[in-house]
Coordinates of C-alpha atoms and ligand atoms in Angstrom, one line a residue:
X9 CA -90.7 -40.2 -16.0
X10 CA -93.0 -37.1 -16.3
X11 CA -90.3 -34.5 -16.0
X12 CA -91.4 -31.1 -14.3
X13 CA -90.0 -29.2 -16.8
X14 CA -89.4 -30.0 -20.5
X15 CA -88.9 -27.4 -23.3
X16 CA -91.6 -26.4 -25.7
X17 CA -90.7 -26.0 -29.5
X18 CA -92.6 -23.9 -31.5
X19 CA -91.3 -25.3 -34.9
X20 CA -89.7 -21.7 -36.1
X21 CA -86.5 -22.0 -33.7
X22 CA -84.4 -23.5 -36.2
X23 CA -85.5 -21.7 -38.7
X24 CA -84.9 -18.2 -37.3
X25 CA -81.7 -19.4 -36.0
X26 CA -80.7 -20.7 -39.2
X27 CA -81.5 -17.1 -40.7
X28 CA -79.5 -15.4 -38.0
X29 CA -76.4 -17.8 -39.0
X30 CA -76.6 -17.0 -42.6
X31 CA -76.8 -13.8 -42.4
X32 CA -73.1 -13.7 -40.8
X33 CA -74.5 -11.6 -37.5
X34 CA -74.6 -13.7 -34.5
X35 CA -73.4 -11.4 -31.9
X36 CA -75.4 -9.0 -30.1
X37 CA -78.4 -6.5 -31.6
X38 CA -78.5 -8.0 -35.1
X39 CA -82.1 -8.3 -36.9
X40 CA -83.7 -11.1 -34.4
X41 CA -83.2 -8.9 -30.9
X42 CA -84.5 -6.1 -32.6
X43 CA -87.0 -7.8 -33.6
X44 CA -87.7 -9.5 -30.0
X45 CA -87.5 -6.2 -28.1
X46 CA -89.9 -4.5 -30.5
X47 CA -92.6 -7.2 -30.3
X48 CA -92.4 -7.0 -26.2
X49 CA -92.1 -3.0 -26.7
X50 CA -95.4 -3.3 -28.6
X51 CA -97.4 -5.9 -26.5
X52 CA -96.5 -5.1 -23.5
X53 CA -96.7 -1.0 -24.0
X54 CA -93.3 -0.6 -22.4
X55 CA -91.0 2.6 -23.4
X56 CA -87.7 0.4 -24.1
X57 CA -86.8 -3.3 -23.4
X58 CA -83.4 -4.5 -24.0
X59 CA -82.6 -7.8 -24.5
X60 CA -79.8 -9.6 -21.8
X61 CA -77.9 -12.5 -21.3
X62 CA -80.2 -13.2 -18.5
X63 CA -82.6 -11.6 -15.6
X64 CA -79.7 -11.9 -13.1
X65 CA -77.5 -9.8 -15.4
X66 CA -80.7 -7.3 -16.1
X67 CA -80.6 -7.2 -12.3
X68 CA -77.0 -6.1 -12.3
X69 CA -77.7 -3.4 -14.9
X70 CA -80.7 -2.3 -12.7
X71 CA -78.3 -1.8 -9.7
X72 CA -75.8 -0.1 -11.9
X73 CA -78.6 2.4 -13.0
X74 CA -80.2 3.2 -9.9
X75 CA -76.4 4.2 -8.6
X76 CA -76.7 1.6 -5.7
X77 CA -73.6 1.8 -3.6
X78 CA -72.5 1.1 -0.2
X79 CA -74.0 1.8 2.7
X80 CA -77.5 2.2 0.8
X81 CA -80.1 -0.4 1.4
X82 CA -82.9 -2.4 -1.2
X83 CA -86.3 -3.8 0.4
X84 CA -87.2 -7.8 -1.2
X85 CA -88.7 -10.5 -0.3
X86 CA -86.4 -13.5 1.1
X87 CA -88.4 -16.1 -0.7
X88 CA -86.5 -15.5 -4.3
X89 CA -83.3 -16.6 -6.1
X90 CA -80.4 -15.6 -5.2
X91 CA -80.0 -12.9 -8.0
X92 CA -82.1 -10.6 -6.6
X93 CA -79.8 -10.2 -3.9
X94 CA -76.4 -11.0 -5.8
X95 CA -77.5 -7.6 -7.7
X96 CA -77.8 -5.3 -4.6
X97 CA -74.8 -6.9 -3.3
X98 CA -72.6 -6.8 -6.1
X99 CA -72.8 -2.7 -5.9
X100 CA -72.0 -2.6 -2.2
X101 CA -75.5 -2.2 -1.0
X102 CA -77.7 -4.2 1.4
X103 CA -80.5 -6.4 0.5
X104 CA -83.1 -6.0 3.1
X105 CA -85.6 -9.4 3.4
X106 CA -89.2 -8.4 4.3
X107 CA -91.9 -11.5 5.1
X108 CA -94.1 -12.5 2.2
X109 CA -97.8 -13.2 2.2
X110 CA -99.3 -16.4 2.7
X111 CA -101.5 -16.7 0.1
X112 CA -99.6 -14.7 -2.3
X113 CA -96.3 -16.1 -1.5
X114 CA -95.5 -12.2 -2.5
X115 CA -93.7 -9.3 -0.7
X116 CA -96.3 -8.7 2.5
X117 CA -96.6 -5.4 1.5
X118 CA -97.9 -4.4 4.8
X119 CA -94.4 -5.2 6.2
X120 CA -92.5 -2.5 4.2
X121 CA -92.7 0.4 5.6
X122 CA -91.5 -0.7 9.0
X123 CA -88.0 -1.1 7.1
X124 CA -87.7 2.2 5.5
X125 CA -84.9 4.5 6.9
X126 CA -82.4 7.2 5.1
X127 CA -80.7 4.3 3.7
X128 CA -83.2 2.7 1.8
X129 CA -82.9 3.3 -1.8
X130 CA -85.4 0.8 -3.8
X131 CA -87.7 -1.5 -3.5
X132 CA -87.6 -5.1 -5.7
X133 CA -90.8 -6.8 -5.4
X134 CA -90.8 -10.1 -6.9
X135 CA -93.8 -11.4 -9.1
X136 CA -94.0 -14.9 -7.7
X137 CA -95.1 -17.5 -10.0
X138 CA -96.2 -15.3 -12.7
X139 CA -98.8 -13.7 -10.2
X140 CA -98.7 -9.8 -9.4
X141 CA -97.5 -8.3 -6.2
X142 CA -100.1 -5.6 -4.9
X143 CA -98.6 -2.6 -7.2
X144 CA -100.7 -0.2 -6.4
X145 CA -100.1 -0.4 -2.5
X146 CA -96.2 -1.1 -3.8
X147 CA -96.0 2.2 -5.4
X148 CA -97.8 4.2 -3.2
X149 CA -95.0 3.6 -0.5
X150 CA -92.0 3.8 -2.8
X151 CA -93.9 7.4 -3.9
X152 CA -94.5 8.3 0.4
X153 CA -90.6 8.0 0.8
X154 CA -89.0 8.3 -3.2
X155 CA -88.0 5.2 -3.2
X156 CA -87.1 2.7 -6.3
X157 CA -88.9 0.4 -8.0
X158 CA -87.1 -2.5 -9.6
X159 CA -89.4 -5.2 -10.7
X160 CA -88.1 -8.8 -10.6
X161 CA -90.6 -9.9 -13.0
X162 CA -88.0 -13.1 -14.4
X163 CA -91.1 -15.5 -13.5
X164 CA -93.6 -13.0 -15.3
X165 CA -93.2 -12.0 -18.8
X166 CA -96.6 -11.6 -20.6
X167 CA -98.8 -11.3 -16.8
X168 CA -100.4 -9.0 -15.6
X169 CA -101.3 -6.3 -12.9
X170 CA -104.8 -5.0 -13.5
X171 CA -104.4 -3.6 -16.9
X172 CA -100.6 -3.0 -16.8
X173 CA -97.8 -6.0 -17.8
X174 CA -95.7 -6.8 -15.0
X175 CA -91.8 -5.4 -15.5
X176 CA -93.4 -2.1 -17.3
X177 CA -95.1 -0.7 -13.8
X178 CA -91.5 0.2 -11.9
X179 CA -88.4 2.0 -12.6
X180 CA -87.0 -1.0 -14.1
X181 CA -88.8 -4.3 -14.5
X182 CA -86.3 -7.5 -15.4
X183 CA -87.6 -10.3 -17.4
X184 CA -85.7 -14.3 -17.3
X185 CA -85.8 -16.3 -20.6
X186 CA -84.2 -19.3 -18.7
X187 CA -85.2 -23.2 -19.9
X188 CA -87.1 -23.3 -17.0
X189 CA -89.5 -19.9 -18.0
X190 CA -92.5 -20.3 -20.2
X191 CA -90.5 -18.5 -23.2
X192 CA -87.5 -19.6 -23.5
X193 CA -84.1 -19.3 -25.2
X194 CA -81.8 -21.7 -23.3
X195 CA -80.3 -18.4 -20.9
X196 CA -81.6 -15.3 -21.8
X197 CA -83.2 -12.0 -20.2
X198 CA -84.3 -8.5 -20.7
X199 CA -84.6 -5.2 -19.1
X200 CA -87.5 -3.1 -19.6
X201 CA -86.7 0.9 -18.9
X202 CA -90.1 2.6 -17.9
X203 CA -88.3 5.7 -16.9
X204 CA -86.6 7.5 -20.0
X205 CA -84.0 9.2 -18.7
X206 CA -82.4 6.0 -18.0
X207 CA -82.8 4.6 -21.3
X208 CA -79.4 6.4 -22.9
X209 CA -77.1 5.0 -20.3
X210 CA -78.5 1.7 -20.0
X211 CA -77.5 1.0 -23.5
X212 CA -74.2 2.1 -22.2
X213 CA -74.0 -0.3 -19.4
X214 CA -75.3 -3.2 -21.5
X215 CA -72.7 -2.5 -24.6
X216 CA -69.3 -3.0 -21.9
X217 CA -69.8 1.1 -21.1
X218 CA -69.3 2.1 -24.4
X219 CA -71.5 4.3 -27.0
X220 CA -71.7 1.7 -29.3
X221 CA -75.1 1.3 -29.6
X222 CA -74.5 5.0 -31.1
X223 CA -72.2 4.3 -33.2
X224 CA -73.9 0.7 -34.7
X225 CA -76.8 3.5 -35.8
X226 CA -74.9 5.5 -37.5
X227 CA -75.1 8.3 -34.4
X228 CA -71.2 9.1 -34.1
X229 CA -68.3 8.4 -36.4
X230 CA -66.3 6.4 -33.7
X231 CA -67.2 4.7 -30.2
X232 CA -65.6 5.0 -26.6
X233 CA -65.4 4.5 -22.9
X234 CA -68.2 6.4 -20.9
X235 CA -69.3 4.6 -17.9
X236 CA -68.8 1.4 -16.1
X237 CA -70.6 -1.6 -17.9
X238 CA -70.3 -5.7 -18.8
X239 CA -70.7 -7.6 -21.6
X240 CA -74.8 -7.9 -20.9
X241 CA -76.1 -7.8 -24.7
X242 CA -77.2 -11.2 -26.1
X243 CA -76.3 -13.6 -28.9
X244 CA -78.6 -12.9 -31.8
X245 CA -78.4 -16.7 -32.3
X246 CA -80.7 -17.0 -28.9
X247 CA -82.5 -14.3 -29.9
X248 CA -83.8 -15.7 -33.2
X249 CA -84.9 -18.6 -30.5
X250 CA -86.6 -16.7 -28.7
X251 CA -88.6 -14.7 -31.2
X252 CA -90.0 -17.9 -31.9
X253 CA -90.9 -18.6 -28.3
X254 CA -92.4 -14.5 -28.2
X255 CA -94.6 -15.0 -31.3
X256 CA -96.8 -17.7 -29.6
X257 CA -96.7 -16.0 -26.4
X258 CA -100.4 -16.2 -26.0
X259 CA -100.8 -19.2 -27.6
X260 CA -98.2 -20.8 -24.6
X261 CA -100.0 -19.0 -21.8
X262 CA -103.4 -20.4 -22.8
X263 CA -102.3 -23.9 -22.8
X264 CA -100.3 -23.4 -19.4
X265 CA -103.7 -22.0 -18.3
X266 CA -105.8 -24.7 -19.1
X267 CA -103.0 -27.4 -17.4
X268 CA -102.8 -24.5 -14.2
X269 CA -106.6 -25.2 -14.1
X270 CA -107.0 -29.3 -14.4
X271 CA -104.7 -29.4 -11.4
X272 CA -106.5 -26.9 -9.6
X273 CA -110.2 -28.4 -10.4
X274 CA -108.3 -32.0 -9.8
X275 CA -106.9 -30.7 -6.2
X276 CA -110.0 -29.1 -5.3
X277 CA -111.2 -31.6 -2.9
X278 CA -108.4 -32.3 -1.0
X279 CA -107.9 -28.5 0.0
X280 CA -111.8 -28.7 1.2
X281 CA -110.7 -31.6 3.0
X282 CA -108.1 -29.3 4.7
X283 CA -105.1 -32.0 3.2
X284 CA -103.3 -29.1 1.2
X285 CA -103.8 -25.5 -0.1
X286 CA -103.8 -24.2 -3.7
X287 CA -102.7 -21.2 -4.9
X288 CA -104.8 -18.4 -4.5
X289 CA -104.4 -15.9 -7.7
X290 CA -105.9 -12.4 -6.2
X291 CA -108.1 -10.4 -8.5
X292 CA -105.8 -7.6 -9.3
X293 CA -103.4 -10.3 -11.1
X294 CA -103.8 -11.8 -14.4
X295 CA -101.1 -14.8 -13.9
X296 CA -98.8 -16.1 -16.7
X297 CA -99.4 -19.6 -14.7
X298 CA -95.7 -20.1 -15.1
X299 CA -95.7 -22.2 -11.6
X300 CA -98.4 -24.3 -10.3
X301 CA -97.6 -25.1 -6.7
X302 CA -99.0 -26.9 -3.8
X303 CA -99.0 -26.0 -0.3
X304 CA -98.8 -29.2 2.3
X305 CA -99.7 -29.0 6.4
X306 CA -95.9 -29.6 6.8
X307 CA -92.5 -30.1 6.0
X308 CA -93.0 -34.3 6.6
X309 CA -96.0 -34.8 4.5
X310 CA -94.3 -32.3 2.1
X311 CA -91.4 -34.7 1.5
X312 CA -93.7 -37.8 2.3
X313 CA -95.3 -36.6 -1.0
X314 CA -92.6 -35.4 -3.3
X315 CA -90.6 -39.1 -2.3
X316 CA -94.1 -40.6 -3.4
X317 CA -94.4 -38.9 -6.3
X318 CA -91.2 -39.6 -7.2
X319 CA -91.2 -43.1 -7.3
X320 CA -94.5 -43.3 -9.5
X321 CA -92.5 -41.5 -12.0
X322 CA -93.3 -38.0 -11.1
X323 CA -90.8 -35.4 -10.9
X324 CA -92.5 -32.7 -8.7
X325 CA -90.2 -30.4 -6.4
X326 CA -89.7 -27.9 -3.8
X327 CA -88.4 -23.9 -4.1
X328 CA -86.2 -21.9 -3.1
X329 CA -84.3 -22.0 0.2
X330 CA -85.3 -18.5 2.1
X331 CA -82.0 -16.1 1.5
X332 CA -81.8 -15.3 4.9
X333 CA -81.3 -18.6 5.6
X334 CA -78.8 -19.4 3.5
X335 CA -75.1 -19.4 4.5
X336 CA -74.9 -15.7 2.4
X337 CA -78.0 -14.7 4.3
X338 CA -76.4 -15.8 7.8
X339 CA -73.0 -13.8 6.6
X340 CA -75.2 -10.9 6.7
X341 CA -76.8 -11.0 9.7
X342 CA -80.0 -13.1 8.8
X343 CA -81.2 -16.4 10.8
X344 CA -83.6 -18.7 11.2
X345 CA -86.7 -17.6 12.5
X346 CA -86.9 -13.8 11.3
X347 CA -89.4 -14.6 8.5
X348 CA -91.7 -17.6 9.9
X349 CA -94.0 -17.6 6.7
X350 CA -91.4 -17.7 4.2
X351 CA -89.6 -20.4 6.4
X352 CA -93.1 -22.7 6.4
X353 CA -93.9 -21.6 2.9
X354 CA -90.5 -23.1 1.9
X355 CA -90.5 -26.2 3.4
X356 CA -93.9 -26.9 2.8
X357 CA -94.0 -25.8 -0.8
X358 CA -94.2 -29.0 -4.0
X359 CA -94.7 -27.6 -7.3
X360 CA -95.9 -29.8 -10.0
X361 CA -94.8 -30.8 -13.4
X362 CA -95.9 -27.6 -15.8
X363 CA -95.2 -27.7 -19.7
X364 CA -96.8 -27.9 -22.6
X365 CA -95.5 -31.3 -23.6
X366 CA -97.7 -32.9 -21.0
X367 CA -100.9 -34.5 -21.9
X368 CA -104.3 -34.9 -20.4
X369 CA -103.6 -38.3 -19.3
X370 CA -100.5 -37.2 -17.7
X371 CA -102.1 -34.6 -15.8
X372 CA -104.6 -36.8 -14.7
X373 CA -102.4 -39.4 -13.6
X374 CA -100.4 -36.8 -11.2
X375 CA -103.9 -35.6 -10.1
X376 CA -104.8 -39.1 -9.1
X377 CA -101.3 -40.0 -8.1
X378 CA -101.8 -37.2 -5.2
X379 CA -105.1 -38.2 -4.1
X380 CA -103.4 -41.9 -3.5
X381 CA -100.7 -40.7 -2.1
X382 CA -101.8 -38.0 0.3
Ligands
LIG19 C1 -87.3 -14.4 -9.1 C2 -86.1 -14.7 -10.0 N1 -85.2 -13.7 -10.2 C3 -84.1 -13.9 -11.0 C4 -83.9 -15.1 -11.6 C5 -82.7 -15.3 -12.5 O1 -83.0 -15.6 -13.8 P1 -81.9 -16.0 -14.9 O2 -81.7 -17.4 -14.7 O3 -82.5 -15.6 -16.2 O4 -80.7 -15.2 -14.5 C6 -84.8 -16.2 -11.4 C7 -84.6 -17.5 -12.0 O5 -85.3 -18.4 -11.8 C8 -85.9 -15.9 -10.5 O6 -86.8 -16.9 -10.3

């Protein structure tokens, strides 16, 4: 079987994680997540990134931060995971789904603005397969009307808007370091602060509301209750594993690149033929190529293919089911038919096998596999 994902080792994992044992600090903010958060701090330019238990839980630090409450509202897309949403929700506030963009598969930025109103509070576009929503339309908006920015970036650490690194161009950008990500520590996430005066209280919220952050640095001579918060801080076990994964972050991206671009070179001629369309990566966005996906004529041919696939020993699937969709969405007022491009986009969306344990062959075989099949 040529899985669709499979994990990449970088040979240090054990190693680091073997350090972090023996040096009797496994719990949170020991050497190897300072060490993490400085090296994204320093590649990526960003003013403060903390290390999470995972993007979904950077998400419900963001909420926290931004004071989201009820009655106030937060502008996505409804073509994401669930925790976008869980996040808005969880603080009493409304997620409010906007369309995406065909070829993007991003926020339809063009489609914002007709949702703004005194509640709105934020905006959360999601970076899509590692490729960058239009930020500089993005922020002009959130500017026009003071408005948010919260960055669901889980799907692009180490991409790209023009010059910038996607998570550091918001308020608050919110990284994933799931097994599924292309830098990984099993369940792990981070949240990058890009405006200061947040950065005090957000190591509040992440240490369980306390000051102990403080008092770990020798700031205060005892620690205590200030806010509301959770346990959000991260083993330093799985950070070790990910420092691994962080040192070879280029290293990982150009061999995902070069993968990204045998299937899209391989697939060419089939989207000339009008069979299926490839991802189109727009020039603003230099792409992490965490996802390569394809885009069938329908939902039939779509499953036609995948079944296909499958049985050649192939394991190639679909995405998300649109929020508003989704019994949640429907409990909140959503149904079918309010976003026609995210419903097509969703049930004509396959996304191939993408990891660095697959070989040329491999790829080639899939490539050929689809021509045969289609
Ligand atoms: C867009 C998006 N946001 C958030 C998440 C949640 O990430 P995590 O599993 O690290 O909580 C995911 C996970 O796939 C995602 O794709």
């Amino acid at each position: 079987m040529i899985y669709f994902n499979k994990i990449y080792y970088t040979s240090k994992e054990l190693e680091y994680m073997n350090q972090a044992i023996i040096s009797s600090k496994i719990s949170g903010d020991g050497s190897f997540t300072k060490r993490a958060q400085k090296l994204m701090e320093k590649k990526f330019n960003a003013k403060k990134i903390l290390l999470t238990t995972s993007a979904s839980t950077a998400l419900d630090m963001a909420a926290i931060l931004l004071d989201l409450k009820d009655g106030d509202e937060v502008i996505m897309p409804s073509f994401t995971f669930v925790s976008s949403a869980n996040a808005v929700l969880l603080r009493g506030a409304k997620p409010i789904f906007v369309d995406i963009d065909p070829d993007t598969l991003n926020i339809d930025v063009d489609k914002i603005e007709e949702k703004i109103n005194f509640k709105t509070k934020a905006v959360m576009p999601v970076h899509y397969a590692g490729h960058s929503c239009d930020m500089d339309k993005l922020s002009y908006i959130a500017k026009k009307y003071s408005l948010k920015i919260i960055e669901d970036a889980a799907q692009a650490v180490n991409a790209k808007y023009k010059d910038k690194y996607l998570g550091t161009i918001g308020d608050i950008g919110c990284y994933s370091f799931h097994e599924t990500k292309n830098y990984t520590c099993g369940e792990g996430g981070a949240i990058v602060l890009n405006d200061e005066t947040l950065i005090e209280r957000a190591e509040i919220v992440r240490e369980k509301g306390t000051n102990r952050s403080k008092f770990f640095r020798g700031e205060i001579d005892k620690y205590t209750w200030i806010d509301i918060g959770s346990s959000f801080v991260i083993s330093d076990i799985l950070s070790a594993f990910l420092l691994a994964q962080l040192e070879k972050m280029d290293e990982i991206l150009e061999k995902r690149k070069k993968i990204y671009y045998m299937y899209y070179e391989g697939l060419s001629e089939l989207e000339r033929r009008g069979v299926l369309k490839l991802p189109k990566i727009p020039d603003y966005s230099f792409s992490n190529y965490h996802i390569f996906y394809i885009l069938l004529n329908s939902n039939r041919q779509r499953n036609k293919l995948m079944d296909s696939l499958k049985q050649k020993g192939i394991q190639a699937i679909f995405h998300y089911i649109p929020l508003h969709e989704s019994p949640m969405g429907r409990k909140l007022g959503y149904k079918k038919g309010d976003f026609p491009i995210t419903e097509k986009i969703s049930r004509n969306i396959l996304r191939l096998p993408l990891h660095l344990n697959l070989n040329e062959k491999e790829i080639n075989y899939i490539i050929q596999t689809i021509h045969e099949s289609i």
